[in-house]
Tab-separated table of C-alpha atoms in Angstrom:
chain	number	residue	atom	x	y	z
A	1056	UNK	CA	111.479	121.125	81.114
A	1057	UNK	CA	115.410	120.976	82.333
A	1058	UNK	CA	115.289	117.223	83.601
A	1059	UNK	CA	113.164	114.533	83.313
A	1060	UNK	CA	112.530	111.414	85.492
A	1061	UNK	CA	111.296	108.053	85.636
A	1062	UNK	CA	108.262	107.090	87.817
A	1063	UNK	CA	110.846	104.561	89.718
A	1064	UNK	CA	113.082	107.942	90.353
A	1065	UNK	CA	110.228	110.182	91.681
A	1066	UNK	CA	109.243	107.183	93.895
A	1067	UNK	CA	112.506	107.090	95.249
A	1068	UNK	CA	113.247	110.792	95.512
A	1069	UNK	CA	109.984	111.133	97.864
A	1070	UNK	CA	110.817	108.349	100.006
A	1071	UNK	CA	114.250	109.716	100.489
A	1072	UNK	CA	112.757	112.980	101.427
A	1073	UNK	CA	110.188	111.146	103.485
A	1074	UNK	CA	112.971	109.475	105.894
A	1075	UNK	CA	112.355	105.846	105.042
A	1076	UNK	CA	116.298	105.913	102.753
A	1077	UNK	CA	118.062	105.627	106.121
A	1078	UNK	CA	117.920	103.029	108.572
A	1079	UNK	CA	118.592	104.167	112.151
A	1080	UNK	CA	121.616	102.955	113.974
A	1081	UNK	CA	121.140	102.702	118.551
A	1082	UNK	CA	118.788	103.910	120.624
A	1083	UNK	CA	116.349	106.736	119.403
A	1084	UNK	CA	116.303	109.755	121.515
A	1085	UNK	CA	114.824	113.169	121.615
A	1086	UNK	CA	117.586	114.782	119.117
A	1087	UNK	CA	116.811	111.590	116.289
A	1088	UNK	CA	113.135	112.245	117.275
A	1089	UNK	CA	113.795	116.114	116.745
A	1090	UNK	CA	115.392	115.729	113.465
A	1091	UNK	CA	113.071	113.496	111.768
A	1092	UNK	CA	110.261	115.747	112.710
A	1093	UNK	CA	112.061	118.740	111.067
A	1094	UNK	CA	113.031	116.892	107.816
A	1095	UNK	CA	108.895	116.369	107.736
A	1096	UNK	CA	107.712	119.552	108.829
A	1097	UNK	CA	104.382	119.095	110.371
A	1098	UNK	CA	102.705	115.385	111.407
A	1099	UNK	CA	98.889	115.454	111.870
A	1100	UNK	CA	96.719	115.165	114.862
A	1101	UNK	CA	93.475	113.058	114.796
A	1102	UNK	CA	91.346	112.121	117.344
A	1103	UNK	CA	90.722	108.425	116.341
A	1104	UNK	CA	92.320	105.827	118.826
A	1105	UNK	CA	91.807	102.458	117.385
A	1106	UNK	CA	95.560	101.777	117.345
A	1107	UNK	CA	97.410	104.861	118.728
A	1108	UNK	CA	96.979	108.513	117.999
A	1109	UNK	CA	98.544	109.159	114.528
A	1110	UNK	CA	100.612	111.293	115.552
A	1111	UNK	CA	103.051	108.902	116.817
A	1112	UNK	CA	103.011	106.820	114.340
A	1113	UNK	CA	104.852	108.616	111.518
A	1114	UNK	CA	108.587	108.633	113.599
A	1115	UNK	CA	107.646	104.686	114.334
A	1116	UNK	CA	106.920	104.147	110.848
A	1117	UNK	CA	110.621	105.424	109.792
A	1118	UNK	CA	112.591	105.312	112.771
A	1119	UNK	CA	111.317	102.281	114.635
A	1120	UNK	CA	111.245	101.907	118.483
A	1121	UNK	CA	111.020	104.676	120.673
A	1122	UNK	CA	109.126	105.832	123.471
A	1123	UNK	CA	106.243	108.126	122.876
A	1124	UNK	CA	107.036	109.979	125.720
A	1125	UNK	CA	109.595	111.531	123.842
A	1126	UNK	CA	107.323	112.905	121.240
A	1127	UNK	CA	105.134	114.082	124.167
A	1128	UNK	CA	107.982	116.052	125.836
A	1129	UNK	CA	109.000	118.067	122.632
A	1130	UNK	CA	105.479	118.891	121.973
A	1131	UNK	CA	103.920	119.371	125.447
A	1132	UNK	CA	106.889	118.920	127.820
A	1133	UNK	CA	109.231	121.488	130.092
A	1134	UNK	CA	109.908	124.915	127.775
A	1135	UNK	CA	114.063	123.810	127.527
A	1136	UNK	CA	113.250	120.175	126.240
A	1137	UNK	CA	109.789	121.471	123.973
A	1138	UNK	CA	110.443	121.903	119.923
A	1139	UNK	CA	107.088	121.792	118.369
A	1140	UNK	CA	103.836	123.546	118.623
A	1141	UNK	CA	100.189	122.501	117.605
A	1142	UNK	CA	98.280	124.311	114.862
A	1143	UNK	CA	96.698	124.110	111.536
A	1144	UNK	CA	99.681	122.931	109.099
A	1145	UNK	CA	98.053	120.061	107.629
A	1146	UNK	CA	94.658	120.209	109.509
A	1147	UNK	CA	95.540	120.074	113.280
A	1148	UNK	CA	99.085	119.502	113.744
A	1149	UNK	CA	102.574	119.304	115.343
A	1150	UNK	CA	104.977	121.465	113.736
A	1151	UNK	CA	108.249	122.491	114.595
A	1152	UNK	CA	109.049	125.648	116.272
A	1153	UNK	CA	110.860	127.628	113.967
A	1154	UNK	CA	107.885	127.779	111.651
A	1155	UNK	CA	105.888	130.087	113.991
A	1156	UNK	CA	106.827	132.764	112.233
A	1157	UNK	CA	105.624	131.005	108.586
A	1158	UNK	CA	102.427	131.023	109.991
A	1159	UNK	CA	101.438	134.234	111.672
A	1160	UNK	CA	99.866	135.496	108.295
A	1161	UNK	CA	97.638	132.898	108.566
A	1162	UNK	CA	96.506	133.393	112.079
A	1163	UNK	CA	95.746	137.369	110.744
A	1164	UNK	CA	93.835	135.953	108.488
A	1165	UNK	CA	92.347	133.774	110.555
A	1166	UNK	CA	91.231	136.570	112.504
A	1167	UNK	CA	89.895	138.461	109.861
A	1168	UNK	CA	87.534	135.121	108.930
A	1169	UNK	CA	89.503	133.595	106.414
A	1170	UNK	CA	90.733	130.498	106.060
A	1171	UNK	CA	88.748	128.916	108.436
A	1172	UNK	CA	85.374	127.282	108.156
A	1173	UNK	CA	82.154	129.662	107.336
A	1174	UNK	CA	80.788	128.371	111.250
A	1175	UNK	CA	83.634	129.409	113.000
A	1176	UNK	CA	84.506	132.645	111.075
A	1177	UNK	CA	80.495	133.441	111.690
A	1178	UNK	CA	81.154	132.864	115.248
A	1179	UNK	CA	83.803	135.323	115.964
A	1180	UNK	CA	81.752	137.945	114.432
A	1181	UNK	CA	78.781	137.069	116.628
A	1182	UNK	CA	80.422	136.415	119.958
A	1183	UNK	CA	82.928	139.073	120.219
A	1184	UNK	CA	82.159	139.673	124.070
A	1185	UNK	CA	82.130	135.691	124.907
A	1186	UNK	CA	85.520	135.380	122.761
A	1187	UNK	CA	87.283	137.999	124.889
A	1188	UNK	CA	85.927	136.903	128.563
A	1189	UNK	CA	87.590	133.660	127.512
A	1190	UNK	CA	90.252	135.351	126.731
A	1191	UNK	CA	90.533	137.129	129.908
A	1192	UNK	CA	89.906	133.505	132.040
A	1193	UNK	CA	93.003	131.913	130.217
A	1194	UNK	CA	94.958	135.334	131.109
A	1195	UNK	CA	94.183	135.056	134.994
A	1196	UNK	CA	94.162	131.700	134.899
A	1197	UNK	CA	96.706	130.042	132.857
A	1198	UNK	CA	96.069	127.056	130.702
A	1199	UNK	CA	92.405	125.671	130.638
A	1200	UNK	CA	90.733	123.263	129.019
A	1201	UNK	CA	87.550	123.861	127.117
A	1202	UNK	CA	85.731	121.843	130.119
A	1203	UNK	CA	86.416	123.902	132.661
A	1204	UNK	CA	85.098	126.751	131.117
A	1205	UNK	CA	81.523	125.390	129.485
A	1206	UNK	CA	78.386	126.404	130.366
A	1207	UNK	CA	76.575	124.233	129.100
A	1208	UNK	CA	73.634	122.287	130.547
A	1209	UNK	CA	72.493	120.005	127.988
A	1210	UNK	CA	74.267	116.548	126.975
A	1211	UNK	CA	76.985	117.275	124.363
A	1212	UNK	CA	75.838	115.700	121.127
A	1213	UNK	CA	78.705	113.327	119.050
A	1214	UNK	CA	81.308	114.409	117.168
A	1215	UNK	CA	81.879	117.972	116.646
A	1216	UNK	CA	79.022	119.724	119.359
A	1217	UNK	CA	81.109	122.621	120.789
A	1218	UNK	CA	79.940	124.364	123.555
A	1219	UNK	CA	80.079	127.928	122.787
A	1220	UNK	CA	83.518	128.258	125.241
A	1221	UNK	CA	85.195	125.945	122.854
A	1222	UNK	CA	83.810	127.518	119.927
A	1223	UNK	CA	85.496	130.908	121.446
A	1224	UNK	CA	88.890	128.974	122.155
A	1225	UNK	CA	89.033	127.571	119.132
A	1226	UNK	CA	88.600	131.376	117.216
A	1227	UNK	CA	91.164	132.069	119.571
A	1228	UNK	CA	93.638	129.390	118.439
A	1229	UNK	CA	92.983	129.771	114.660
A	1230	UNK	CA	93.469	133.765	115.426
A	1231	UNK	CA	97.078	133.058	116.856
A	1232	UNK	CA	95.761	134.549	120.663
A	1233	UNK	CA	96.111	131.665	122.406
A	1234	UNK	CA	97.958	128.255	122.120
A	1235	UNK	CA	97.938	125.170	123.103
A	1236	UNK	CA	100.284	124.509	126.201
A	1237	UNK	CA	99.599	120.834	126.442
A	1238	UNK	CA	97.154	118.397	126.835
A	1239	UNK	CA	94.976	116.173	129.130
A	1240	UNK	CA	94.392	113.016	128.003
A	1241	UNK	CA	93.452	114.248	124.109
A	1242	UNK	CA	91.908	117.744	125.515
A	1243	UNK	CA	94.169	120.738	124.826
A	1244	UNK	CA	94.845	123.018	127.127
A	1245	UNK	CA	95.041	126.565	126.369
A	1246	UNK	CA	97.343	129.397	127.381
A	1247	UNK	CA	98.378	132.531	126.744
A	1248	UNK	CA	101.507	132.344	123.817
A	1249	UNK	CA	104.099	134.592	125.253
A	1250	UNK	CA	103.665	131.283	128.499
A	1251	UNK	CA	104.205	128.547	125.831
A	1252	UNK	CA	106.070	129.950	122.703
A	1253	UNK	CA	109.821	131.413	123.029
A	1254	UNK	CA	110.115	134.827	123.045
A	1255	UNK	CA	112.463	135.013	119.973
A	1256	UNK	CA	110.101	133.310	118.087
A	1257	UNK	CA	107.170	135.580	118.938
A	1258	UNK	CA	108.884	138.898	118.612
A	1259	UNK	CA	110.645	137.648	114.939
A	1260	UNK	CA	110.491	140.308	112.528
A	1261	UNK	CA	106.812	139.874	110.916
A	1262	UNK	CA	107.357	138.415	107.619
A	1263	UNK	CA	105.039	139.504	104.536
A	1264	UNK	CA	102.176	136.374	103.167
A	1265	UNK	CA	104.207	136.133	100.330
A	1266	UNK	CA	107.794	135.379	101.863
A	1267	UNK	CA	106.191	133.190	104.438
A	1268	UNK	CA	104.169	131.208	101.896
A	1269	UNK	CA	107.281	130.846	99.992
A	1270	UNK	CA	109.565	129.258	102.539
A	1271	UNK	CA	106.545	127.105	103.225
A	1272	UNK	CA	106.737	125.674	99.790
A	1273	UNK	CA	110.163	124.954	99.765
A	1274	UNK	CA	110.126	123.124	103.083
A	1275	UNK	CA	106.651	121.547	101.260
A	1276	UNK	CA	108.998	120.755	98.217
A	1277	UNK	CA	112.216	119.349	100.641
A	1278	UNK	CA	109.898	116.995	102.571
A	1279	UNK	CA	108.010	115.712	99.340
A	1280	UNK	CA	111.443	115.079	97.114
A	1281	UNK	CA	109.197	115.965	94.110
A	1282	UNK	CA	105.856	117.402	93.154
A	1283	UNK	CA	103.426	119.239	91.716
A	1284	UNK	CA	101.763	122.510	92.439
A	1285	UNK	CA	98.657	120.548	94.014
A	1286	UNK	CA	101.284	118.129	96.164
A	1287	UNK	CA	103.304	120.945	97.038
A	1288	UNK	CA	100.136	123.314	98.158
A	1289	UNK	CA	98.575	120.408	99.955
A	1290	UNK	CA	101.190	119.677	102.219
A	1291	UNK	CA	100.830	123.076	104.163
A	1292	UNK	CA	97.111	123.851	103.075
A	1293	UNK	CA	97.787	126.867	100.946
A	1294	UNK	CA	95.608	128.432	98.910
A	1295	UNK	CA	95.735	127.932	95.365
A	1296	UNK	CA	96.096	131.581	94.706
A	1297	UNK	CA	98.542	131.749	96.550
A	1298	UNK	CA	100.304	128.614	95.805
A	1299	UNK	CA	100.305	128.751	91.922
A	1300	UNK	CA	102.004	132.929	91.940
A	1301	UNK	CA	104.581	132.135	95.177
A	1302	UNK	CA	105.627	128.900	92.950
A	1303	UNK	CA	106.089	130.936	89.438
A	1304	UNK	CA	108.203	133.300	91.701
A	1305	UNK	CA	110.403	130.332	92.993
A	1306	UNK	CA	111.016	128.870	89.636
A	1307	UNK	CA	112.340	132.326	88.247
A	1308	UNK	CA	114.183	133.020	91.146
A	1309	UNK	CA	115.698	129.315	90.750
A	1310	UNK	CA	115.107	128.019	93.851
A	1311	UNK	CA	112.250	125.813	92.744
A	1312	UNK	CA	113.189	123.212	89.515
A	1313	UNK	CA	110.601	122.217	86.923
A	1314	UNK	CA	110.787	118.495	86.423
A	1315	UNK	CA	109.065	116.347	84.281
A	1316	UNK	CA	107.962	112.698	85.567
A	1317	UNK	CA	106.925	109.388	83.514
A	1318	UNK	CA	103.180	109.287	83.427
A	1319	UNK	CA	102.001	112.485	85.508
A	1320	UNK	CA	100.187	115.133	83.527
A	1321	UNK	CA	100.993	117.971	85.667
A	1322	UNK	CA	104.633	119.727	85.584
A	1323	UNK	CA	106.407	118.585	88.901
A	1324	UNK	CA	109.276	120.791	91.187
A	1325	UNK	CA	112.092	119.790	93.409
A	1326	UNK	CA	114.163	122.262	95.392
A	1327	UNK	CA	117.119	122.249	93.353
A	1328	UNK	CA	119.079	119.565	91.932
A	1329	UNK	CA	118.220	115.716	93.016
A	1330	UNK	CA	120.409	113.715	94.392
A	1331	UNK	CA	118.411	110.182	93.593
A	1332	UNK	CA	119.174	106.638	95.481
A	1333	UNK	CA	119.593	103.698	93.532
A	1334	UNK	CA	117.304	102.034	95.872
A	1335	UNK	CA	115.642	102.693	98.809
A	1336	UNK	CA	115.026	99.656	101.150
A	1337	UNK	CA	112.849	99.982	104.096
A	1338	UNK	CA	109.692	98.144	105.162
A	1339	UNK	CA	106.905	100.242	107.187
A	1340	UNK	CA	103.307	99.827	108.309
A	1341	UNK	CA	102.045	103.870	107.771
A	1342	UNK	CA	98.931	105.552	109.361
A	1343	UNK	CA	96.614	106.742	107.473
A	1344	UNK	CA	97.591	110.944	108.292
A	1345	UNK	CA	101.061	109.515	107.149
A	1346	UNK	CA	102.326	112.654	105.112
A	1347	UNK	CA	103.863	109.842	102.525
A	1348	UNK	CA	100.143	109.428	101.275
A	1349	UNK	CA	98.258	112.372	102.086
A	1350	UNK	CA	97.477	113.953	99.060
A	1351	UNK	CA	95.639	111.008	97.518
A	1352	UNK	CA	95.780	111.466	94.009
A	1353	UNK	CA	99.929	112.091	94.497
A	1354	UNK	CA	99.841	108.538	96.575
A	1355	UNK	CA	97.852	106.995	93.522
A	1356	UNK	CA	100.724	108.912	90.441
A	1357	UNK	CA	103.678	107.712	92.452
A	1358	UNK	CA	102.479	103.972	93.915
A	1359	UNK	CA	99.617	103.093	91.800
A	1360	UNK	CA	97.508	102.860	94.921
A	1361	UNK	CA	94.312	104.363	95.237
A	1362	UNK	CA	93.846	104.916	99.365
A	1363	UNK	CA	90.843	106.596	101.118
A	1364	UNK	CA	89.925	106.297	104.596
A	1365	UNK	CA	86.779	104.463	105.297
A	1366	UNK	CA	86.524	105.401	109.234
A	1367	UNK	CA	83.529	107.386	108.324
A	1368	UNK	CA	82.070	104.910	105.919
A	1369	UNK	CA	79.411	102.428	107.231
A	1370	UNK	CA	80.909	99.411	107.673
A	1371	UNK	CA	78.311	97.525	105.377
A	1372	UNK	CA	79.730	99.971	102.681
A	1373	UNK	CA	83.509	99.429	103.587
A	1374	UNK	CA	86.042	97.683	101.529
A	1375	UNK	CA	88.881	97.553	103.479
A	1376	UNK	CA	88.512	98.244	106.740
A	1377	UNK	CA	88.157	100.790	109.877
A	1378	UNK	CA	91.662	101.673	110.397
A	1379	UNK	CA	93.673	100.437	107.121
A	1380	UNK	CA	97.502	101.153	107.153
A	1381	UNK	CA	99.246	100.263	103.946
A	1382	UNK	CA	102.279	97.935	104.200
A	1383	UNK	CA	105.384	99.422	102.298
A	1384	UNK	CA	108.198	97.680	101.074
A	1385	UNK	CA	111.056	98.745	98.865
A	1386	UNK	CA	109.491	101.312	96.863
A	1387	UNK	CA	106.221	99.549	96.590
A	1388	UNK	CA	103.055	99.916	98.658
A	1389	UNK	CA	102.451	96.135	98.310
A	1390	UNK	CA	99.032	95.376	101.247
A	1391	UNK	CA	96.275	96.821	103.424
A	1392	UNK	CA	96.005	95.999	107.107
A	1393	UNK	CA	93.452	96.588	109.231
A	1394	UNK	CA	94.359	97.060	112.824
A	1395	UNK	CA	93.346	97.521	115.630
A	1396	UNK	CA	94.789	97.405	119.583
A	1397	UNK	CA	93.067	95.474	122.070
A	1398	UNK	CA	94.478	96.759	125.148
A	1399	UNK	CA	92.711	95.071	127.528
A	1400	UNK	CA	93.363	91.623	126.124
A	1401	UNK	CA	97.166	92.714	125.108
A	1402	UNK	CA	96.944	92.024	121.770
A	1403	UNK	CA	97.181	93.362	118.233
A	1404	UNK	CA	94.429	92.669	116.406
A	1405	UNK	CA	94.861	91.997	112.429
A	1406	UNK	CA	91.243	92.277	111.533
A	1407	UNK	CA	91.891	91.995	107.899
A	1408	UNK	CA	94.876	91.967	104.745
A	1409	UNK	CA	94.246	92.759	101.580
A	1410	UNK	CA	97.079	92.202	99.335
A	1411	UNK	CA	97.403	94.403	96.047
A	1412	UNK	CA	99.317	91.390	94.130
A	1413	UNK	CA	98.215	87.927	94.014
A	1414	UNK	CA	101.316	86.609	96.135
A	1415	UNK	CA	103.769	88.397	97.307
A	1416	UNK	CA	107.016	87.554	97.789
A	1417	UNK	CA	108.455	84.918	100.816
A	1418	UNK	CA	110.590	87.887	101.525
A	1419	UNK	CA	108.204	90.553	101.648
A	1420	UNK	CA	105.689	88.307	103.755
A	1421	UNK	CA	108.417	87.771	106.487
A	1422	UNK	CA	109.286	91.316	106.476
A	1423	UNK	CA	105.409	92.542	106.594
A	1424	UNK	CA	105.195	89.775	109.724
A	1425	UNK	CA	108.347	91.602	111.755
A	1426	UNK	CA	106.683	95.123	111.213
A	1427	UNK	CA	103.516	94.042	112.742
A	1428	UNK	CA	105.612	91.927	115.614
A	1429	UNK	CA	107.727	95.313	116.013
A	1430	UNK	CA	104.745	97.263	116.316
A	1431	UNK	CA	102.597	95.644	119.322
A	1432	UNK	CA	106.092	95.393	121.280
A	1433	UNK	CA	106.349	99.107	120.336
A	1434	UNK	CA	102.472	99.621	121.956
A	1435	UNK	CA	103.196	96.965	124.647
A	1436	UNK	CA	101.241	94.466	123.516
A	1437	UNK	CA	102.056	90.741	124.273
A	1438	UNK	CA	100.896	89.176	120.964
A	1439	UNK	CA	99.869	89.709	117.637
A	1440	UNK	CA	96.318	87.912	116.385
A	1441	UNK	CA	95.246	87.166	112.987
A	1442	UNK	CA	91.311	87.125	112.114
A	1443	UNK	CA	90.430	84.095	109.366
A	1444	UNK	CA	90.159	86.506	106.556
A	1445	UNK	CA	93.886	87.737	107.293
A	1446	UNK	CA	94.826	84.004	108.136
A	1447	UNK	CA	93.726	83.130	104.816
A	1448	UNK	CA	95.080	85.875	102.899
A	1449	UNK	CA	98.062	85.315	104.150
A	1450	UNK	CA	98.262	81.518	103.841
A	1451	UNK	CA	96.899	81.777	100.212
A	1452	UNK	CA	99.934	84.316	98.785
């Protein structure tokens, strides 16, 4: 190994390369909003609503306020404003646009039934005539929603019961044949991508799996500061295959730097040389698809915080909470808080904290009490109400 760091140091690197080292300065508008997306490289999509999509919450979380109508306009707005498109990055996401062409090896594959789960891939094999009369619709008809296209008579059963026209669209996203050209409400609307994706972009020189995988790790390794093969493969979904030879080809080429760091068992990488803070001094509520703490095992090396989501848990088996954001502050992940917004009352609900020290700090407490103020005037909500168990907590640290 050429360098070696301290756990405090890789901490710091990967907040720096996460956006929280800087603290914003004016109004936030659609070039800050731009430019914060592109240092991350992707933010996930997810369906659950309890507080506000989680896609918004990332640029909150490090940039503070701004209105989400920004976010909406690069991702879904007019073609000169839009900068992003959806598709799988980290599971569904926003990505920007000049990553299309990273990722039309793995719409080929896609289309060839990899990479995408056995019931879809099954699917397009089966329903080849159903895939391309959908197909057809969205040409003639410009972008649709799965809706208006199902033929289904029978109730639609919870979670994930596609009707067979979403099944099709769906093949038809993860093949790269049609994209999403905005949505309605949370439904995506489909379209043709030569009518949603710029031209340049689409006719770009095809780039071979390996290149493209490449450049993917090394915007994987400048939006993680450090990491290991596992971090850096997570962060775009790569296969490890794929991951471990493109990553032996970027050390020996130099572009990728074996580090080691205090305590972790695996070699780590940065992307050349690190530039490390002496500090980095922000305070942040994150969601729980914040790409800070993704890759769990990476959130527990770095924080010594062991995070899973317990949405899908019953709640008589739940520890923590529905919707648990962690609470970081300077360097530390230092509470869980479980939120929710309760629109129709105009509130923010704190249904529980759980600290991870005994007492925290007067300091920290304050600053943990301005992010959740910040955040329901972010969501427009009038107040911010404590439950007895987060009462308590809080009164008792």
């Amino acid at each position: 190994m050429s360098l070696s760091l301290s756990l405090a140091q890789a901490r710091r690197l990967a907040l720096a390369a996460q956006g929280f080292a800087r603290t914003p300065r004016g109004a936030i508008g659609h070039r800050q909003l731009r430019a914060q997306i592109e240092r991350l490289g992707v933010l996930q999509i997810d369906s659950v609503n309890a507080l506000v999509r989680s896609h918004y919450l990332p640029s909150f979380s490090r940039l503070g306020h701004y209105e989400p109508t920004l976010l909406d306009e690069l991702a879904w707005g007019k073609p000169k404003r839009r900068s992003l498109f959806e598709y799988w990055g980290h599971e569904a996401s926003l990505l920007p646009l000049e990553l299309y062409p990273l990722l039309r090896w793995r719409m080929r594959r896609s289309a060839d039934g990899q990479g995408i789960y056995r019931q879809l891939a099954e699917f397009g094999v089966r329903q080849r005539e159903l895939i391309q009369r959908v197909l057809q619709t969205v040409r003639e008809q410009g972008a649709l929603g799965a809706g208006s296209l199902s033929t289904r008579t029978e109730r639609a059963g919870p979670w994930w019961d596609w009707s067979a026209e979403k099944h099709a669209l769906e093949w038809l996203f993860a093949a790269g044949e049609v994209t999403v050209a905005g949505r309605r409400g949370f439904e995506r609307l489909y379209d043709l991508p030569e009518r949603v994706i710029p031209a340049e972009l689409l006719d770009h020189p095809e780039l071979d799996e390996a290149e493209a995988q490449r450049q993917l790790l090394l915007r994987a390794a400048d939006a993680l500061g450090v990491a290991t093969e596992r971090d850096l493969r997570d962060y775009f979904r790569l296969d490890a295959v794929d991951s471990k030879a493109r990553i032996t080809e970027l050390v020996e080429a130099g572009e990728l730097l074996p580090v080691a760091v205090q305590g972790w068992k695996q070699p780590a990488y940065c992307h050349g040389e690190p530039s490390i803070a002496r500090r980095v001094k922000a305070s942040a509520l994150l969601s729980p698809f914040d790409s800070l703490i993704w890759e769990r095992e990476r959130t527990e090396r770095l924080f010594g915080f062991r995070y899973r989501l317990e949405i899908y848990t019953p709640p008589a088996k739940r520890v923590y909470g529905y919707y648990v954001l962690p609470f970081l502050h300077h360097e530390r992940l230092l509470a869980r808080v479980d939120l929710r917004s309760e629109r129709a009352q105009g509130r923010l609900a704190v249904h529980a904290v759980h600290l991870e020290e005994a007492v925290l700090s007067e300091e920290a407490l304050q600053a943990l009490a301005g992010e959740l103020r910040a955040l329901a005037q972010w969501l427009g909500l009038g107040e911010v109400v404590f439950s007895p168990q987060a009462q308590r907590c809080l009164m008792h640290c």
